[in-house]
Amino acid sequence: MANFRFGELDEAYRQVEHYYTQKLRRHGASPLGVDWSCMPTQALRFRKLLTLCDFASPFSLNDLGCGYGALLDYLALYHPQTPVDYLGVDLSPAMVRSAKKRWVGERIRFLQGVESPRPADYSIASGIFNVMLDQPIPLWEQLIETTLTHLRSTSRKGFAVNFVHLPASGLIMTAGLYCTRPERWSAFCETRLNSRVRIVDDYGMREFTLLVEPRNH
């Protein structure tokens, strides 16, 4: 894979930040504001990503690409009994401001940035690899590799991410949308990140989830 300069990666981040900031301004703190179609499918994604987590005891969680903090709504509704030390990180300052207005608590923090500054028991990233806009695929895949490597280094027990499936044969790919096969990134996590990977591909949507756990855990 070609190595792109940091400036090119920074420009990709800047364009994605602008895209989501505009979505938030247009649709507000809602699934449409983070480019999801509706609340039920957003909740289904969260359920699959959180399969990784053990809710029998308290844990810390990094939420990369947290948006307006929708994951906290899900946790409050479905797992209110489990204390979660939550850190949400998002590229968009507007998203972070919106999240801070919606959620306040001693175990809740939000930061603007491209990665988490702290280690946690688990990390999740929902949808952050989907919207590549007009970035070249090699550049976008380098950004994904960089992000997955960071998630591995800051997740003690594991991390979960999701991707959009490649369209079936004969169907046209949506412009600006990154689509891939599960094997592309499960192999990267297994070989380059020394991790065990479970592919979750059974929830009736044109996407899949990877549950990634370090081999030494």
mmCIF file of C-alpha atoms in Angstrom:
data_model
loop_
_atom_site.group_PDB
_atom_site.id
_atom_site.type_symbol
_atom_site.label_atom_id
_atom_site.label_comp_id
_atom_site.label_asym_id
_atom_site.label_seq_id
_atom_site.Cartn_x
_atom_site.Cartn_y
_atom_site.Cartn_z
ATOM 1 C CA MET A 1 0.000 0.000 0.000
ATOM 2 C CA ALA A 2 1.268 3.490 -0.854
ATOM 3 C CA ASN A 3 2.350 5.663 2.045
ATOM 4 C CA PHE A 4 0.600 9.025 1.991
ATOM 5 C CA ARG A 5 1.887 12.099 3.730
ATOM 6 C CA PHE A 6 0.287 13.200 6.996
ATOM 7 C CA GLY A 7 -0.989 16.307 5.216
ATOM 8 C CA GLU A 8 -3.061 14.168 2.861
ATOM 9 C CA LEU A 9 -4.552 12.214 5.759
ATOM 10 C CA ASP A 10 -5.256 15.472 7.583
ATOM 11 C CA GLU A 11 -7.095 16.788 4.532
ATOM 12 C CA ALA A 12 -9.204 13.620 4.403
ATOM 13 C CA TYR A 13 -10.114 14.091 8.067
ATOM 14 C CA ARG A 14 -10.946 17.752 7.408
ATOM 15 C CA GLN A 15 -13.316 16.906 4.564
ATOM 16 C CA VAL A 16 -15.097 14.230 6.597
ATOM 17 C CA GLU A 17 -15.405 16.614 9.559
ATOM 18 C CA HIS A 18 -17.004 19.232 7.285
ATOM 19 C CA TYR A 19 -19.410 16.641 5.840
ATOM 20 C CA TYR A 20 -20.708 15.557 9.247
ATOM 21 C CA THR A 21 -20.845 19.088 10.627
ATOM 22 C CA GLN A 22 -23.120 20.019 7.725
ATOM 23 C CA LYS A 23 -25.285 16.943 8.382
ATOM 24 C CA LEU A 24 -25.690 17.981 12.020
ATOM 25 C CA ARG A 25 -26.621 21.538 11.065
ATOM 26 C CA ARG A 26 -29.219 20.273 8.614
ATOM 27 C CA HIS A 27 -30.804 17.510 10.700
ATOM 28 C CA GLY A 28 -29.840 18.202 14.321
ATOM 29 C CA ALA A 29 -29.016 15.579 16.952
ATOM 30 C CA SER A 30 -30.757 12.671 15.227
ATOM 31 C CA PRO A 31 -29.772 9.572 13.225
ATOM 32 C CA LEU A 32 -29.960 11.673 10.036
ATOM 33 C CA GLY A 33 -27.567 14.127 11.674
ATOM 34 C CA VAL A 34 -24.890 11.424 11.678
ATOM 35 C CA ASP A 35 -25.941 10.042 8.273
ATOM 36 C CA TRP A 36 -27.921 7.024 9.513
ATOM 37 C CA SER A 37 -31.405 6.429 8.146
ATOM 38 C CA CYS A 38 -33.376 5.823 11.349
ATOM 39 C CA MET A 39 -33.232 5.016 15.060
ATOM 40 C CA PRO A 40 -34.043 1.264 14.862
ATOM 41 C CA THR A 41 -31.142 0.509 12.507
ATOM 42 C CA GLN A 42 -28.833 2.721 14.566
ATOM 43 C CA ALA A 43 -29.793 0.743 17.689
ATOM 44 C CA LEU A 44 -29.232 -2.551 15.860
ATOM 45 C CA ARG A 45 -25.702 -1.471 14.961
ATOM 46 C CA PHE A 46 -25.004 -0.586 18.582
ATOM 47 C CA ARG A 47 -26.311 -3.967 19.744
ATOM 48 C CA LYS A 48 -23.978 -5.819 17.403
ATOM 49 C CA LEU A 49 -20.950 -3.679 18.282
ATOM 50 C CA LEU A 50 -21.561 -4.067 22.021
ATOM 51 C CA THR A 51 -21.689 -7.866 21.751
ATOM 52 C CA LEU A 52 -18.008 -7.597 22.632
ATOM 53 C CA CYS A 53 -18.651 -6.061 26.057
ATOM 54 C CA ASP A 54 -19.230 -7.897 29.328
ATOM 55 C CA PHE A 55 -22.091 -6.055 31.021
ATOM 56 C CA ALA A 56 -21.854 -8.181 34.168
ATOM 57 C CA SER A 57 -19.347 -5.730 35.679
ATOM 58 C CA PRO A 58 -18.334 -2.061 35.200
ATOM 59 C CA PHE A 59 -16.011 -1.204 32.312
ATOM 60 C CA SER A 60 -14.498 1.732 30.433
ATOM 61 C CA LEU A 61 -15.464 2.447 26.835
ATOM 62 C CA ASN A 62 -14.055 4.661 24.092
ATOM 63 C CA ASP A 63 -16.590 5.642 21.398
ATOM 64 C CA LEU A 64 -14.693 6.810 18.307
ATOM 65 C CA GLY A 65 -16.891 8.849 15.998
ATOM 66 C CA CYS A 66 -19.359 9.405 18.827
ATOM 67 C CA GLY A 67 -21.449 12.029 17.025
ATOM 68 C CA TYR A 68 -24.023 13.586 19.342
ATOM 69 C CA GLY A 69 -23.669 10.756 21.898
ATOM 70 C CA ALA A 70 -26.395 8.409 20.643
ATOM 71 C CA LEU A 71 -24.624 5.379 22.122
ATOM 72 C CA LEU A 72 -25.316 6.767 25.592
ATOM 73 C CA ASP A 73 -29.053 6.755 24.827
ATOM 74 C CA TYR A 74 -28.755 3.083 23.948
ATOM 75 C CA LEU A 75 -26.744 2.236 27.073
ATOM 76 C CA ALA A 76 -29.189 4.116 29.304
ATOM 77 C CA LEU A 77 -32.130 2.244 27.775
ATOM 78 C CA TYR A 78 -30.741 -1.290 27.553
ATOM 79 C CA HIS A 79 -27.926 -1.469 30.128
ATOM 80 C CA PRO A 80 -28.767 1.007 32.913
ATOM 81 C CA GLN A 81 -27.518 -1.411 35.569
ATOM 82 C CA THR A 82 -23.880 -1.374 34.352
ATOM 83 C CA PRO A 83 -21.613 1.593 35.211
ATOM 84 C CA VAL A 84 -19.686 2.601 32.080
ATOM 85 C CA ASP A 85 -16.765 5.041 32.132
ATOM 86 C CA TYR A 86 -17.451 6.615 28.736
ATOM 87 C CA LEU A 87 -15.262 8.752 26.476
ATOM 88 C CA GLY A 88 -16.705 9.961 23.175
ATOM 89 C CA VAL A 89 -14.341 11.281 20.495
ATOM 90 C CA ASP A 90 -15.400 12.943 17.250
ATOM 91 C CA LEU A 91 -13.758 14.834 14.393
ATOM 92 C CA SER A 92 -16.451 17.502 14.415
ATOM 93 C CA PRO A 93 -16.321 20.216 17.102
ATOM 94 C CA ALA A 94 -20.027 20.841 16.445
ATOM 95 C CA MET A 95 -20.808 17.183 17.200
ATOM 96 C CA VAL A 96 -18.849 17.363 20.444
ATOM 97 C CA ARG A 97 -20.678 20.535 21.502
ATOM 98 C CA SER A 98 -24.013 18.876 20.757
ATOM 99 C CA ALA A 99 -23.042 15.780 22.760
ATOM 100 C CA LYS A 100 -21.922 17.868 25.742
ATOM 101 C CA LYS A 101 -25.281 19.661 25.770
ATOM 102 C CA ARG A 102 -27.141 16.348 25.798
ATOM 103 C CA TRP A 103 -25.043 14.441 28.325
ATOM 104 C CA VAL A 104 -23.410 15.454 31.603
ATOM 105 C CA GLY A 105 -22.045 13.033 34.198
ATOM 106 C CA GLU A 106 -18.932 12.234 36.170
ATOM 107 C CA ARG A 107 -18.349 9.102 34.056
ATOM 108 C CA ILE A 108 -19.054 10.855 30.734
ATOM 109 C CA ARG A 109 -16.558 12.890 28.694
ATOM 110 C CA PHE A 110 -16.374 14.111 25.106
ATOM 111 C CA LEU A 111 -13.336 15.272 23.135
ATOM 112 C CA GLN A 112 -12.730 16.558 19.614
ATOM 113 C CA GLY A 113 -10.046 14.615 17.754
ATOM 114 C CA VAL A 114 -9.160 11.693 15.487
ATOM 115 C CA GLU A 115 -8.266 9.196 18.229
ATOM 116 C CA SER A 116 -8.702 8.512 21.926
ATOM 117 C CA PRO A 117 -5.983 9.849 24.242
ATOM 118 C CA ARG A 118 -6.664 7.154 26.849
ATOM 119 C CA PRO A 119 -6.739 3.347 26.994
ATOM 120 C CA ALA A 120 -10.050 1.694 27.867
ATOM 121 C CA ASP A 121 -11.386 -1.813 28.325
ATOM 122 C CA TYR A 122 -13.285 -1.601 25.039
ATOM 123 C CA SER A 123 -13.580 0.700 22.034
ATOM 124 C CA ILE A 124 -16.228 0.903 19.346
ATOM 125 C CA ALA A 125 -16.406 2.814 16.076
ATOM 126 C CA SER A 126 -19.725 2.839 14.241
ATOM 127 C CA GLY A 127 -19.791 3.979 10.630
ATOM 128 C CA ILE A 128 -16.588 6.004 10.679
ATOM 129 C CA PHE A 129 -15.099 4.192 7.662
ATOM 130 C CA ASN A 130 -18.126 4.441 5.377
ATOM 131 C CA VAL A 131 -18.077 8.006 4.038
ATOM 132 C CA MET A 132 -14.826 8.494 2.149
ATOM 133 C CA LEU A 133 -16.201 11.194 -0.195
ATOM 134 C CA ASP A 134 -13.757 11.595 -3.107
ATOM 135 C CA GLN A 135 -10.660 10.253 -1.338
ATOM 136 C CA PRO A 136 -8.569 7.722 -3.300
ATOM 137 C CA ILE A 137 -9.179 4.206 -1.987
ATOM 138 C CA PRO A 138 -5.474 3.620 -1.123
ATOM 139 C CA LEU A 139 -5.468 6.789 0.994
ATOM 140 C CA TRP A 140 -8.730 5.833 2.703
ATOM 141 C CA GLU A 141 -7.456 2.339 3.446
ATOM 142 C CA GLN A 142 -4.304 3.789 4.973
ATOM 143 C CA LEU A 143 -6.541 5.909 7.203
ATOM 144 C CA ILE A 144 -8.464 2.762 8.182
ATOM 145 C CA GLU A 145 -5.232 0.896 8.955
ATOM 146 C CA THR A 146 -4.028 3.786 11.105
ATOM 147 C CA THR A 147 -7.330 3.889 12.990
ATOM 148 C CA LEU A 148 -7.525 0.127 13.562
ATOM 149 C CA THR A 149 -3.941 0.073 14.821
ATOM 150 C CA HIS A 150 -4.740 2.829 17.291
ATOM 151 C CA LEU A 151 -7.924 1.079 18.429
ATOM 152 C CA ARG A 152 -5.899 -2.074 19.074
ATOM 153 C CA SER A 153 -3.316 -0.171 21.143
ATOM 154 C CA THR A 154 -5.916 1.602 23.310
ATOM 155 C CA SER A 155 -8.367 -1.283 23.881
ATOM 156 C CA ARG A 156 -7.365 -3.678 26.641
ATOM 157 C CA LYS A 157 -10.100 -6.262 26.060
ATOM 158 C CA GLY A 158 -11.027 -5.544 22.463
ATOM 159 C CA PHE A 159 -12.732 -3.261 19.965
ATOM 160 C CA ALA A 160 -15.582 -3.436 17.470
ATOM 161 C CA VAL A 161 -16.030 -1.685 14.121
ATOM 162 C CA ASN A 162 -18.422 -1.938 11.204
ATOM 163 C CA PHE A 163 -18.199 -1.609 7.427
ATOM 164 C CA VAL A 164 -20.490 -1.553 4.392
ATOM 165 C CA HIS A 165 -20.469 -4.714 2.261
ATOM 166 C CA LEU A 166 -19.419 -4.602 -1.360
ATOM 167 C CA PRO A 167 -22.567 -4.606 -3.518
ATOM 168 C CA ALA A 168 -23.682 -7.898 -5.010
ATOM 169 C CA SER A 169 -22.573 -8.588 -8.545
ATOM 170 C CA GLY A 170 -24.281 -6.297 -11.027
ATOM 171 C CA LEU A 171 -25.217 -3.616 -8.505
ATOM 172 C CA ILE A 172 -23.639 -0.163 -8.645
ATOM 173 C CA MET A 173 -21.608 1.164 -5.729
ATOM 174 C CA THR A 174 -22.792 4.427 -4.175
ATOM 175 C CA ALA A 175 -20.405 7.261 -5.004
ATOM 176 C CA GLY A 176 -18.300 8.360 -2.048
ATOM 177 C CA LEU A 177 -19.125 5.258 0.014
ATOM 178 C CA TYR A 178 -16.355 2.864 1.050
ATOM 179 C CA CYS A 179 -17.439 -0.763 0.608
ATOM 180 C CA THR A 180 -15.359 -3.846 1.339
ATOM 181 C CA ARG A 181 -15.350 -7.567 2.145
ATOM 182 C CA PRO A 182 -15.093 -8.875 5.721
ATOM 183 C CA GLU A 183 -11.951 -10.830 4.884
ATOM 184 C CA ARG A 184 -10.073 -7.671 3.879
ATOM 185 C CA TRP A 185 -10.062 -6.254 7.404
ATOM 186 C CA SER A 186 -10.404 -9.398 9.485
ATOM 187 C CA ALA A 187 -7.119 -10.588 7.944
ATOM 188 C CA PHE A 188 -5.461 -7.256 8.747
ATOM 189 C CA CYS A 189 -6.558 -7.459 12.378
ATOM 190 C CA GLU A 190 -5.507 -11.101 12.720
ATOM 191 C CA THR A 191 -2.075 -10.803 11.122
ATOM 192 C CA ARG A 192 -0.980 -7.200 11.627
ATOM 193 C CA LEU A 193 -2.681 -6.582 14.974
ATOM 194 C CA ASN A 194 -2.217 -10.083 16.451
ATOM 195 C CA SER A 195 -5.897 -10.381 17.298
ATOM 196 C CA ARG A 196 -8.774 -12.841 17.179
ATOM 197 C CA VAL A 197 -11.671 -11.666 15.015
ATOM 198 C CA ARG A 198 -15.341 -12.614 14.905
ATOM 199 C CA ILE A 199 -17.284 -11.528 11.832
ATOM 200 C CA VAL A 200 -20.920 -10.641 12.584
ATOM 201 C CA ASP A 201 -22.862 -10.735 9.345
ATOM 202 C CA ASP A 202 -26.327 -11.918 10.332
ATOM 203 C CA TYR A 203 -28.472 -8.865 10.962
ATOM 204 C CA GLY A 204 -30.156 -8.258 7.637
ATOM 205 C CA MET A 205 -28.292 -5.111 6.606
ATOM 206 C CA ARG A 206 -25.792 -4.481 3.828
ATOM 207 C CA GLU A 207 -22.951 -4.248 6.305
ATOM 208 C CA PHE A 208 -20.962 -6.300 8.792
ATOM 209 C CA THR A 209 -19.327 -5.915 12.193
ATOM 210 C CA LEU A 210 -15.871 -7.068 13.310
ATOM 211 C CA LEU A 211 -15.348 -7.982 16.976
ATOM 212 C CA VAL A 212 -11.607 -7.846 17.623
ATOM 213 C CA GLU A 213 -9.872 -9.175 20.744
ATOM 214 C CA PRO A 214 -6.120 -9.273 21.481
ATOM 215 C CA ARG A 215 -4.677 -12.783 21.427
ATOM 216 C CA ASN A 216 -2.980 -12.225 24.771
ATOM 217 C CA HIS A 217 -6.267 -11.371 26.512
#
